[in-house]
Short mmCIF file of C-alpha atoms in Angstrom, two decimals:
data_model
loop_
_atom_site.label_atom_id
_atom_site.label_comp_id
_atom_site.label_asym_id
_atom_site.label_seq_id
_atom_site.Cartn_x
_atom_site.Cartn_y
_atom_site.Cartn_z
CA MET X 1 50.43 -92.66 -60.87
CA THR X 2 50.25 -95.04 -63.92
CA THR X 3 50.96 -94.02 -67.42
CA THR X 4 49.99 -95.64 -70.62
CA THR X 5 51.26 -95.17 -74.30
CA GLU X 6 48.51 -94.65 -76.77
CA LYS X 7 49.42 -97.33 -79.43
CA THR X 8 46.36 -98.99 -80.79
CA GLY X 9 48.08 -101.80 -82.78
CA TYR X 10 49.69 -99.54 -85.18
CA GLN X 11 52.99 -100.74 -87.00
CA GLY X 12 55.42 -98.68 -88.45
CA THR X 13 55.51 -98.56 -92.35
CA GLU X 14 58.15 -97.89 -95.08
CA LYS X 15 56.56 -94.44 -95.90
CA LEU X 16 56.66 -93.44 -92.12
CA LEU X 17 60.12 -94.61 -91.74
CA TRP X 18 61.49 -92.82 -94.78
CA GLY X 19 59.63 -89.79 -93.78
CA ILE X 20 61.41 -89.73 -90.48
CA VAL X 21 64.95 -90.52 -91.89
CA LEU X 22 64.17 -87.27 -94.35
CA ALA X 23 63.36 -85.27 -91.25
CA VAL X 24 66.56 -86.17 -89.55
CA VAL X 25 68.41 -85.53 -92.46
CA THR X 26 67.31 -81.76 -92.53
CA PHE X 27 69.35 -81.13 -89.68
CA TRP X 28 72.40 -83.34 -90.02
CA LEU X 29 73.05 -82.85 -93.73
CA PHE X 30 71.59 -79.46 -94.55
CA ALA X 31 71.99 -77.52 -91.56
CA GLY X 32 75.19 -79.37 -90.61
CA THR X 33 77.16 -77.87 -93.83
CA ALA X 34 77.20 -74.43 -92.52
CA ALA X 35 80.58 -74.85 -90.98
CA THR X 36 81.96 -76.21 -94.41
CA VAL X 37 80.29 -73.32 -96.49
CA ALA X 38 80.96 -70.57 -94.07
CA PRO X 39 83.75 -68.76 -95.93
CA ASN X 40 81.48 -68.69 -98.87
CA ILE X 41 78.68 -67.37 -96.90
CA MET X 42 80.82 -64.42 -95.73
CA ALA X 43 82.01 -63.74 -99.06
CA ASP X 44 78.77 -63.60 -100.71
CA ILE X 45 76.91 -61.42 -97.92
CA GLY X 46 80.21 -59.39 -97.48
CA THR X 47 82.31 -58.47 -94.56
CA ASP X 48 80.56 -55.19 -94.08
CA ASN X 49 77.40 -57.14 -93.15
CA ILE X 50 78.80 -60.13 -91.37
CA ASP X 51 82.29 -60.57 -89.63
CA ALA X 52 83.99 -63.66 -88.77
CA ALA X 53 82.79 -63.75 -85.11
CA GLY X 54 79.04 -63.34 -86.25
CA MET X 55 79.73 -66.45 -88.87
CA ASN X 56 81.15 -68.54 -86.17
CA LEU X 57 78.01 -67.70 -83.92
CA ALA X 58 75.85 -68.56 -86.84
CA VAL X 59 77.53 -71.97 -87.31
CA SER X 60 77.38 -72.84 -83.82
CA ILE X 61 73.97 -71.65 -82.92
CA THR X 62 72.17 -74.47 -84.57
CA GLY X 63 73.68 -77.10 -82.43
CA LEU X 64 73.62 -75.33 -79.48
CA CYS X 65 69.83 -74.55 -79.48
CA SER X 66 69.17 -78.17 -80.49
CA GLY X 67 71.14 -79.40 -77.74
CA LEU X 68 69.83 -77.10 -75.00
CA PHE X 69 65.97 -77.64 -75.95
CA MET X 70 66.12 -81.21 -76.85
CA VAL X 71 65.00 -82.55 -73.49
CA LEU X 72 62.29 -80.02 -73.21
CA MET X 73 60.84 -81.11 -76.74
CA GLY X 74 61.32 -84.86 -75.81
CA GLY X 75 59.01 -84.27 -72.52
CA LEU X 76 56.52 -82.18 -74.84
CA ALA X 77 56.42 -85.02 -77.43
CA ASP X 78 55.69 -87.41 -74.51
CA ARG X 79 52.64 -85.33 -73.39
CA ILE X 80 51.00 -83.71 -76.38
CA GLY X 81 52.19 -86.26 -79.06
CA ARG X 82 55.24 -87.54 -80.82
CA VAL X 83 53.85 -87.28 -84.47
CA LYS X 84 52.67 -83.62 -83.70
CA ILE X 85 56.02 -82.50 -82.19
CA THR X 86 57.93 -84.18 -85.35
CA LEU X 87 55.77 -82.12 -87.65
CA ILE X 88 56.13 -78.91 -85.82
CA GLY X 89 59.87 -79.55 -85.88
CA ILE X 90 59.77 -79.99 -89.76
CA VAL X 91 58.04 -76.84 -89.92
CA LEU X 92 60.48 -75.05 -87.76
CA ASN X 93 63.32 -76.11 -89.93
CA ALA X 94 61.57 -75.03 -93.10
CA THR X 95 61.08 -71.37 -91.69
CA GLY X 96 64.57 -71.28 -90.42
CA SER X 97 65.75 -72.42 -93.63
CA LEU X 98 63.82 -69.83 -95.51
CA LEU X 99 65.42 -66.93 -93.24
CA THR X 100 68.71 -68.06 -94.09
CA VAL X 101 67.95 -68.06 -97.67
CA PHE X 102 67.05 -64.28 -97.22
CA ALA X 103 70.07 -63.39 -95.43
CA SER X 104 71.54 -60.22 -97.31
CA GLY X 105 72.19 -56.71 -96.94
CA GLY X 106 72.15 -54.84 -93.46
CA LEU X 107 69.81 -57.64 -92.21
CA ALA X 108 71.87 -60.40 -93.28
CA LEU X 109 73.30 -61.15 -89.55
CA PRO X 110 69.91 -61.14 -87.63
CA LEU X 111 68.17 -63.23 -90.49
CA LEU X 112 71.09 -65.59 -90.67
CA LEU X 113 71.23 -65.91 -86.77
CA SER X 114 67.50 -66.18 -86.22
CA GLY X 115 67.17 -68.67 -89.10
CA ARG X 116 70.01 -71.21 -87.71
CA ALA X 117 68.57 -70.79 -84.33
CA ILE X 118 65.05 -71.77 -85.47
CA GLN X 119 66.60 -74.61 -87.44
CA GLY X 120 68.02 -75.92 -83.99
CA LEU X 121 64.52 -75.68 -82.30
CA GLY X 122 63.29 -77.72 -85.33
CA ALA X 123 65.92 -80.36 -84.78
CA ALA X 124 65.22 -80.21 -81.19
CA CYS X 125 61.85 -81.32 -81.83
CA ILE X 126 62.42 -83.83 -84.45
CA MET X 127 65.33 -85.84 -82.91
CA PRO X 128 63.54 -87.30 -79.51
CA ALA X 129 60.00 -87.18 -81.01
CA SER X 130 61.17 -89.49 -84.13
CA MET X 131 63.28 -91.68 -81.94
CA ALA X 132 60.51 -92.19 -79.64
CA LEU X 133 58.14 -93.26 -82.69
CA VAL X 134 60.83 -95.62 -83.78
CA LYS X 135 60.69 -97.34 -80.32
CA ALA X 136 56.81 -97.01 -80.21
CA TYR X 137 55.90 -98.40 -83.78
CA TRP X 138 58.64 -101.10 -84.17
CA ASP X 139 59.67 -104.22 -82.32
CA GLY X 140 62.38 -106.50 -82.03
CA PRO X 141 64.65 -107.01 -85.54
CA ALA X 142 62.08 -104.40 -87.33
CA ARG X 143 63.01 -101.79 -84.61
CA GLN X 144 66.68 -102.43 -84.78
CA ARG X 145 66.42 -101.95 -88.60
CA ALA X 146 64.47 -98.83 -88.07
CA VAL X 147 67.26 -97.43 -85.71
CA SER X 148 69.69 -98.40 -88.35
CA MET X 149 67.84 -96.37 -91.02
CA TRP X 150 67.40 -93.46 -88.36
CA SER X 151 71.32 -93.58 -87.69
CA ILE X 152 71.89 -93.45 -91.57
CA GLY X 153 70.02 -90.19 -91.70
CA SER X 154 71.92 -88.60 -88.63
CA TRP X 155 75.41 -90.08 -88.85
CA GLY X 156 75.33 -90.22 -92.54
CA GLY X 157 73.96 -86.95 -93.20
CA SER X 158 76.77 -85.59 -90.84
CA GLY X 159 79.30 -87.89 -92.85
CA LEU X 160 78.36 -86.40 -96.18
CA ALA X 161 78.12 -82.67 -95.14
CA ALA X 162 81.34 -81.58 -96.14
CA ILE X 163 81.20 -82.78 -99.66
CA PHE X 164 77.42 -82.29 -100.21
CA GLY X 165 77.95 -78.51 -99.00
CA GLY X 166 81.33 -78.09 -101.18
CA SER X 167 79.46 -79.37 -104.03
CA VAL X 168 76.33 -77.18 -103.91
CA VAL X 169 78.35 -74.27 -103.32
CA ASN X 170 80.29 -75.08 -106.48
CA PHE X 171 77.59 -75.46 -108.72
CA VAL X 172 74.43 -73.58 -107.18
CA GLY X 173 75.70 -71.41 -104.55
CA TRP X 174 75.38 -71.80 -100.67
CA ARG X 175 71.77 -70.86 -100.84
CA GLY X 176 70.85 -73.95 -102.63
CA ILE X 177 71.51 -75.94 -99.66
CA PHE X 178 68.78 -74.19 -97.56
CA ILE X 179 66.36 -74.32 -100.73
CA ALA X 180 66.73 -78.11 -100.85
CA SER X 181 66.35 -78.26 -96.89
CA ILE X 182 62.92 -76.67 -97.49
CA ILE X 183 62.08 -78.94 -100.42
CA ILE X 184 63.01 -82.08 -98.16
CA SER X 185 61.08 -80.81 -95.29
CA ALA X 186 57.87 -80.61 -97.49
CA ILE X 187 58.30 -84.18 -98.59
CA ALA X 188 59.09 -85.38 -95.00
CA PHE X 189 55.97 -83.54 -93.68
CA VAL X 190 53.71 -85.19 -96.11
CA MET X 191 54.94 -88.51 -95.61
CA ILE X 192 54.57 -88.46 -91.75
CA LEU X 193 51.15 -86.52 -91.84
CA GLY X 194 48.43 -88.97 -91.01
CA THR X 195 50.40 -91.40 -88.71
CA PRO X 196 48.31 -92.30 -85.73
CA GLU X 197 49.29 -90.22 -82.90
CA ASN X 198 51.41 -91.58 -79.95
CA LYS X 199 51.72 -90.14 -76.58
CA VAL X 200 51.72 -90.80 -72.73
CA ALA X 201 48.09 -90.44 -71.29
CA GLU X 202 48.65 -88.52 -67.91
CA PRO X 203 45.63 -88.17 -65.77
CA THR X 204 47.30 -85.08 -64.04
CA HIS X 205 49.40 -82.03 -65.61
CA LYS X 206 52.90 -81.49 -64.72
CA LYS X 207 54.38 -78.30 -64.45
CA PHE X 208 57.38 -77.82 -66.39
CA ASP X 209 60.92 -77.18 -64.60
CA ALA X 210 61.59 -73.67 -66.11
CA PRO X 211 64.19 -72.95 -63.35
CA GLY X 212 65.85 -76.22 -64.20
CA LEU X 213 66.09 -75.28 -67.84
CA ALA X 214 67.35 -71.91 -67.08
CA LEU X 215 70.14 -73.02 -64.89
CA PHE X 216 71.14 -75.51 -67.63
CA ILE X 217 71.05 -72.75 -70.27
CA VAL X 218 73.20 -70.55 -68.12
CA GLY X 219 75.88 -73.13 -67.66
CA THR X 220 76.09 -74.54 -71.00
CA LEU X 221 76.33 -71.03 -72.67
CA GLY X 222 79.02 -69.91 -69.85
CA LEU X 223 80.98 -73.14 -70.83
CA MET X 224 80.69 -72.49 -74.70
CA ILE X 225 81.65 -68.81 -74.33
CA VAL X 226 84.70 -69.63 -72.45
CA LEU X 227 85.60 -72.49 -74.88
CA LEU X 228 85.13 -70.47 -78.07
CA TYR X 229 86.30 -67.01 -77.01
CA GLY X 230 88.66 -67.91 -74.15
CA SER X 231 91.80 -67.43 -76.44
CA LYS X 232 90.55 -64.21 -77.95
CA LEU X 233 89.59 -62.96 -74.40
CA GLY X 234 92.61 -64.27 -72.60
CA TRP X 235 92.34 -67.39 -70.50
CA SER X 236 93.49 -65.62 -67.38
CA SER X 237 91.29 -62.55 -67.83
CA LEU X 238 88.52 -61.72 -65.39
CA THR X 239 86.00 -62.09 -68.06
CA THR X 240 86.78 -65.67 -68.81
CA ILE X 241 87.36 -66.47 -65.39
CA GLY X 242 84.02 -65.08 -64.50
CA LEU X 243 82.45 -66.91 -67.10
CA ALA X 244 83.95 -70.13 -65.93
CA LEU X 245 82.80 -69.57 -62.23
CA MET X 246 79.17 -68.65 -63.69
CA ALA X 247 79.07 -72.05 -65.54
CA VAL X 248 80.38 -73.78 -62.66
CA VAL X 249 78.02 -72.45 -60.03
CA ALA X 250 75.12 -72.57 -62.69
CA TYR X 251 75.67 -76.44 -63.12
CA VAL X 252 76.17 -77.11 -59.26
CA LEU X 253 72.61 -75.20 -58.43
CA PHE X 254 71.20 -77.41 -61.41
CA VAL X 255 72.04 -80.69 -60.09
CA GLN X 256 70.87 -79.68 -56.63
CA TRP X 257 67.56 -78.26 -57.95
CA GLU X 258 66.99 -81.23 -60.26
CA ARG X 259 66.90 -83.76 -57.31
CA LYS X 260 64.43 -81.89 -55.36
CA GLN X 261 61.93 -81.99 -58.40
CA SER X 262 59.17 -84.16 -58.85
CA ASN X 263 59.11 -83.38 -62.42
CA PRO X 264 62.57 -82.43 -63.10
CA PHE X 265 63.93 -81.00 -66.62
CA ILE X 266 66.65 -83.82 -66.56
CA ASP X 267 65.23 -87.04 -64.68
CA PHE X 268 68.38 -88.36 -63.00
CA ALA X 269 66.48 -91.42 -62.24
CA LEU X 270 66.80 -92.44 -65.87
CA PHE X 271 70.66 -92.84 -65.13
CA LYS X 272 69.91 -95.72 -62.46
CA ASN X 273 69.56 -97.84 -65.57
CA THR X 274 73.36 -98.60 -66.36
CA THR X 275 72.80 -99.37 -69.88
CA PHE X 276 71.05 -96.28 -70.68
CA THR X 277 73.80 -94.52 -68.77
CA GLY X 278 76.59 -96.10 -70.57
CA ALA X 279 74.98 -95.32 -74.11
CA THR X 280 74.48 -91.77 -73.22
CA ILE X 281 77.76 -90.79 -71.79
CA SER X 282 79.43 -92.68 -74.50
CA ASN X 283 77.32 -91.12 -77.20
CA PHE X 284 78.40 -87.55 -75.69
CA LEU X 285 82.21 -88.60 -75.96
CA VAL X 286 81.90 -90.38 -79.53
CA ASN X 287 80.05 -87.40 -80.86
CA GLY X 288 82.70 -84.97 -79.44
CA THR X 289 85.30 -86.66 -81.78
CA ILE X 290 83.73 -84.69 -84.70
CA GLY X 291 86.65 -82.22 -83.74
CA MET X 292 88.88 -84.92 -85.86
CA LEU X 293 87.26 -83.90 -89.00
CA ILE X 294 87.21 -80.16 -88.63
CA ILE X 295 90.93 -79.98 -87.31
CA SER X 296 92.51 -82.51 -89.84
CA GLN X 297 90.67 -80.58 -93.03
CA GLN X 298 91.92 -77.17 -91.73
CA VAL X 299 95.45 -78.39 -91.45
CA ILE X 300 95.07 -79.81 -94.95
CA GLN X 301 93.82 -76.45 -96.24
CA LEU X 302 96.40 -74.18 -94.01
CA ALA X 303 99.69 -76.07 -93.96
CA GLY X 304 100.02 -78.02 -97.45
CA HIS X 305 99.78 -77.32 -101.08
CA LYS X 306 98.74 -79.64 -103.80
CA ALA X 307 101.07 -81.31 -106.58
CA ASP X 308 100.53 -78.17 -108.89
CA GLY X 309 101.52 -75.89 -106.03
CA SER X 310 98.05 -74.63 -105.35
CA LEU X 311 96.22 -74.69 -102.00
CA TYR X 312 93.57 -77.22 -100.96
CA THR X 313 90.20 -75.67 -101.06
CA PRO X 314 87.30 -76.58 -98.97
CA PHE X 315 85.95 -78.65 -101.57
CA ASP X 316 89.01 -80.64 -101.99
CA ALA X 317 89.14 -81.22 -98.31
CA GLY X 318 85.64 -82.51 -98.43
CA LEU X 319 86.21 -84.93 -101.14
CA LEU X 320 89.10 -86.17 -99.17
CA SER X 321 86.47 -87.21 -96.39
CA LEU X 322 83.97 -88.75 -98.94
CA GLY X 323 84.95 -92.14 -97.63
CA TYR X 324 83.77 -91.16 -94.06
CA GLY X 325 80.20 -90.62 -95.20
CA VAL X 326 80.36 -93.76 -97.54
CA CYS X 327 81.56 -96.08 -95.05
CA ILE X 328 78.97 -94.97 -92.35
CA ILE X 329 75.96 -95.52 -94.77
CA ALA X 330 77.50 -98.76 -96.42
CA PHE X 331 78.27 -100.42 -92.82
CA ILE X 332 75.77 -99.01 -90.43
CA ARG X 333 73.49 -102.06 -91.14
CA ILE X 334 76.62 -104.19 -90.39
CA GLY X 335 76.31 -102.62 -86.83
CA GLU X 336 72.77 -103.82 -86.58
CA LYS X 337 73.77 -107.33 -87.47
CA LEU X 338 76.58 -107.28 -84.88
CA LEU X 339 74.07 -105.80 -82.43
CA GLN X 340 71.67 -108.98 -83.00
CA ARG X 341 74.43 -111.19 -82.58
CA PHE X 342 76.67 -110.03 -79.85
CA GLY X 343 74.65 -107.63 -78.05
CA PRO X 344 75.32 -103.78 -77.83
CA ARG X 345 78.62 -103.79 -75.74
CA LYS X 346 81.20 -105.44 -77.94
CA PRO X 347 80.08 -103.66 -81.03
CA MET X 348 80.48 -100.10 -79.14
CA ILE X 349 83.66 -100.89 -77.94
CA TRP X 350 84.81 -102.17 -81.52
CA GLY X 351 83.54 -99.08 -82.92
CA CYS X 352 85.71 -96.88 -80.43
CA LEU X 353 88.65 -99.15 -81.13
CA ILE X 354 88.37 -98.46 -85.03
CA THR X 355 87.95 -94.79 -84.18
CA ILE X 356 91.02 -94.72 -82.19
CA VAL X 357 93.10 -95.96 -85.00
CA SER X 358 91.72 -93.31 -87.18
CA CYS X 359 92.55 -90.53 -84.73
CA VAL X 360 96.05 -91.79 -84.00
CA MET X 361 96.48 -91.70 -88.02
CA LEU X 362 95.27 -88.14 -88.36
CA MET X 363 97.61 -87.20 -85.37
CA MET X 364 100.57 -87.90 -87.64
CA THR X 365 100.89 -84.24 -88.75
CA HIS X 366 104.64 -84.36 -88.58
CA LEU X 367 104.55 -86.10 -92.05
CA LEU X 368 104.82 -84.37 -95.44
CA ILE X 369 101.56 -83.16 -96.94
CA GLY X 370 101.32 -85.72 -99.57
CA GLN X 371 101.88 -88.61 -97.00
CA TYR X 372 99.48 -86.87 -94.66
CA VAL X 373 96.64 -86.75 -97.44
CA ILE X 374 96.82 -90.57 -97.88
CA LEU X 375 96.77 -91.17 -94.38
CA ALA X 376 93.73 -89.03 -93.86
CA ILE X 377 91.70 -90.62 -96.66
CA ILE X 378 92.27 -94.04 -95.07
CA ALA X 379 91.67 -92.47 -91.59
CA TYR X 380 88.28 -90.97 -92.78
CA CYS X 381 87.19 -94.26 -93.96
CA LEU X 382 87.94 -95.94 -90.61
CA PHE X 383 86.43 -93.12 -88.95
CA GLY X 384 83.20 -93.88 -90.61
CA LEU X 385 83.53 -97.50 -90.23
CA GLY X 386 84.03 -97.09 -86.37
CA LEU X 387 80.99 -95.02 -86.12
CA ALA X 388 78.78 -97.38 -88.04
CA PHE X 389 79.77 -100.04 -85.76
CA TYR X 390 78.96 -97.88 -82.59
CA ALA X 391 75.79 -96.05 -83.81
CA THR X 392 73.01 -98.69 -84.04
CA PRO X 393 74.11 -100.77 -80.85
CA SER X 394 74.36 -97.41 -78.69
CA THR X 395 71.19 -96.11 -80.05
CA ASP X 396 69.06 -99.50 -79.59
CA ALA X 397 70.51 -99.87 -76.12
CA ALA X 398 69.38 -96.34 -75.12
CA LEU X 399 65.93 -97.01 -76.44
CA ALA X 400 65.33 -100.38 -75.58
CA ASN X 401 65.95 -99.64 -71.79
CA LEU X 402 63.67 -96.59 -71.59
CA PRO X 403 60.23 -96.84 -69.73
CA ALA X 404 57.42 -96.43 -72.22
CA ALA X 405 56.18 -93.34 -70.34
CA GLN X 406 59.49 -91.67 -70.52
CA ALA X 407 60.40 -92.51 -74.03
CA GLY X 408 60.41 -89.03 -75.31
CA SER X 409 62.17 -87.53 -72.37
CA GLY X 410 64.97 -90.18 -72.45
CA ALA X 411 65.42 -89.93 -76.21
CA GLY X 412 66.06 -86.27 -75.67
CA ILE X 413 68.47 -86.74 -73.26
CA TYR X 414 70.34 -89.41 -75.66
CA LYS X 415 70.16 -86.95 -78.34
CA MET X 416 71.04 -83.96 -76.26
CA ALA X 417 74.08 -85.78 -75.57
CA SER X 418 74.72 -85.91 -79.36
CA SER X 419 74.28 -82.38 -80.07
CA LEU X 420 76.11 -81.09 -76.97
CA GLY X 421 79.00 -83.71 -77.32
CA GLY X 422 79.63 -82.54 -80.84
CA ALA X 423 79.25 -78.79 -79.96
CA ILE X 424 81.54 -78.97 -76.69
CA GLY X 425 84.20 -81.55 -78.28
CA THR X 426 84.49 -79.12 -81.19
CA ALA X 427 85.00 -76.38 -79.06
CA ILE X 428 87.57 -77.83 -77.08
CA SER X 429 89.42 -79.11 -79.96
CA LEU X 430 89.24 -75.81 -81.72
CA ALA X 431 90.42 -74.05 -78.34
CA VAL X 432 93.39 -76.16 -77.80
CA PHE X 433 94.38 -75.86 -81.86
CA TYR X 434 94.18 -72.07 -81.82
CA GLY X 435 95.54 -71.89 -78.40
CA LEU X 436 98.97 -73.69 -79.28
CA GLN X 437 99.49 -72.12 -82.50
CA GLY X 438 102.80 -70.34 -81.98
CA ALA X 439 103.92 -72.77 -79.58
CA GLU X 440 107.63 -74.15 -80.00
CA VAL X 441 107.77 -77.67 -81.36
CA PRO X 442 109.46 -80.03 -78.84
CA ASP X 443 112.76 -81.63 -79.87
CA LEU X 444 110.98 -85.06 -79.63
CA ILE X 445 108.85 -84.49 -82.35
CA ALA X 446 110.57 -84.43 -85.77
CA MET X 447 108.70 -82.37 -88.29
CA THR X 448 109.38 -83.22 -91.95
CA GLY X 449 108.89 -80.57 -94.85
CA ARG X 450 108.37 -76.97 -94.36
CA SER X 451 109.49 -75.29 -91.21
CA ASP X 452 107.18 -72.23 -91.58
CA ASN X 453 104.02 -74.37 -90.35
CA VAL X 454 105.38 -76.56 -87.65
CA SER X 455 103.61 -74.80 -84.91
CA LEU X 456 100.37 -75.26 -86.71
CA ARG X 457 101.00 -78.74 -87.32
CA LEU X 458 102.11 -79.34 -83.81
CA ALA X 459 98.80 -77.58 -82.35
CA ALA X 460 96.58 -79.90 -84.65
CA MET X 461 98.36 -82.94 -83.46
CA VAL X 462 97.76 -82.07 -79.60
CA ALA X 463 94.13 -80.85 -80.57
CA LEU X 464 93.35 -84.35 -82.37
CA GLY X 465 94.78 -85.85 -79.15
CA VAL X 466 91.64 -84.29 -77.51
CA SER X 467 89.56 -86.84 -79.41
CA LEU X 468 91.88 -89.69 -78.39
CA VAL X 469 91.10 -88.86 -74.80
CA PHE X 470 87.44 -88.86 -75.41
CA LEU X 471 87.42 -92.18 -77.32
CA LEU X 472 89.59 -93.83 -74.45
CA THR X 473 87.09 -92.51 -71.76
CA ALA X 474 84.21 -93.80 -73.93
CA ILE X 475 85.52 -97.27 -73.67
CA VAL X 476 85.80 -97.02 -69.72
CA SER X 477 82.35 -95.88 -69.76
CA ILE X 478 81.03 -98.69 -72.05
CA THR X 479 82.81 -101.37 -69.93
CA THR X 480 81.85 -100.08 -66.56
CA THR X 481 78.22 -99.56 -67.36
CA VAL X 482 77.08 -101.45 -70.34
CA PRO X 483 76.27 -105.12 -69.32
CA LYS X 484 77.61 -107.97 -71.11
CA GLY X 485 75.52 -110.56 -72.94
CA GLY X 486 72.50 -110.38 -75.29
CA GLY X 487 72.75 -111.25 -79.01
CA SER X 488 72.34 -114.77 -80.71
CA ALA X 489 76.02 -115.41 -79.90
CA ASN X 490 76.40 -114.79 -76.46
CA GLY X 491 72.75 -114.45 -74.81
CA SER X 492 73.36 -116.81 -71.97
CA GLU X 493 76.81 -115.01 -71.25
CA GLU X 494 77.26 -114.66 -67.31
CA THR X 495 77.64 -111.10 -66.51
CA PRO X 496 79.48 -109.47 -63.64
CA ASP X 497 78.58 -106.34 -61.92
CA PRO X 498 76.34 -104.51 -63.36
CA GLU X 499 73.49 -106.92 -63.63
CA PRO X 500 72.14 -107.72 -67.21
CA GLN X 501 68.95 -105.78 -67.99
CA LEU X 502 66.68 -107.63 -70.38
CA LEU X 503 65.09 -105.56 -73.15
CA PRO X 504 61.39 -105.09 -73.27
CA ASP X 505 61.08 -107.71 -76.15
CA ASP X 506 63.21 -110.34 -74.28
CA GLU X 507 61.49 -109.77 -70.96
CA ARG X 508 58.06 -110.13 -72.58
CA GLN X 509 59.07 -113.47 -74.20
CA GLU X 510 60.27 -114.60 -70.82
CA ILE X 511 57.15 -113.88 -69.09
CA LEU X 512 54.83 -115.79 -71.73
CA ASP X 513 57.36 -118.76 -71.31
CA GLN X 514 56.74 -118.84 -67.69
CA LEU X 515 52.93 -118.20 -68.12
CA ALA X 516 52.99 -121.33 -70.65
CA ASN X 517 54.23 -123.58 -67.78
CA LEU X 518 51.31 -122.73 -65.49
CA PRO X 519 48.74 -125.19 -64.72
CA ILE X 520 45.46 -124.21 -66.43
CA GLU X 521 43.46 -123.56 -63.15
CA GLU X 522 46.15 -120.67 -62.36
CA LEU X 523 45.94 -119.35 -65.93
CA ARG X 524 42.04 -119.09 -65.38
CA LYS X 525 42.54 -117.39 -62.35
CA LEU X 526 44.86 -114.99 -63.74
CA ALA X 527 42.36 -114.39 -66.92
CA ARG X 528 39.59 -113.62 -64.40
CA SER X 529 41.60 -111.05 -62.24
#
């Protein structure tokens, strides 16, 4: 069976590009602020109506829903239209934001949970569909710029979420965040509306793999519950062990089932492309390092006082991280230039190495709080710089190597790796952080300053080490799967195993060059055929 992409010469415009960026921001900036403003939401609604467990679920359910349904929505975008699914996602986000705004009184928890879940479904529509539009409607350097702008919306939005949320809470109130999300959604909808549709034309209808999705959801939910509530339930309790076994069995059955399906929920055949595989695996791992931000900010708030003796507030901690978001936005186009000059492999590795330096600095929780805050400010800037170097090369490597007929599904897998990587990485970091609080500090580690918080600082040090392991593993993934070469500086560089894979733009140019050398008689035969 052959597939074709409906694309009648349309080229992406600035209006469409900015509409896509605003749509992406509705999740990464507005929906992503909930973790920062959670205490303010609880205080406003009242602990009689929502407890800490319910609030934690409301914070995490958005990323979980977006990750679980990302591939499904990407596949739907391929079949019924990427513009249509993007617009549906924007409407869902606005609807979820509206429910969140009205969360109060006895209905606070159900409204908050349903609103946040719908926001996650909206993100599951927007991310893969808008990424597939970037692949379809921009080519070459223009596509790389579009990817950079898309990345500014996602990475930059998440980078500014802490300071944005803290500022809105201070001056407007937490509901202002979601009111702004509705307004931005309306603007994005208008800017994208009218764009020519882009989808895959299929002569036969493919049955959706509902059992595969169900197995994946069961496995992922089991894993997340263990990570989030294992310390509360007890790591050796029958409930925790049972949930862990359920997750393992579900994942094993999922892999076995998917390999037998003609139209699987996750097409493992895509991972035969080594570049796509390396970009996706490293994307999962790098997104898992967001726990660095959460753990380090909790340490600053829980373990230290400012010079005047007062505690650090969420707004203060968010302000310290301002350099993180600024560096992502300021340097993400540099990542694009590095991609053009060196290909994707080197900038991806450089980005991971810079982030490793940031992680090591944040692990120095044995220092006095004044010293640690200075290190944290520098580390946040390096964190943003590392992600800026990594983002565009990784995204473009995944996009450029996707078959046209599977752009939405492949983009869904790539962005699912982002959402689930962030959710699972954060859950692991927090599980280690809370699990080690109360543990004795080894004599090998010399804690300076107060002695009443040394256990908490040790727990943070080890929890931040989780991100270090993620980053080292990401580098291994990149070096073993992403080919060398590409870019203007080393396009002719020889590549060991795996073999280099030409980008579609380069492959097209190579074919045109070969045709240009054919005799006129052969060209006429080709034209007639």
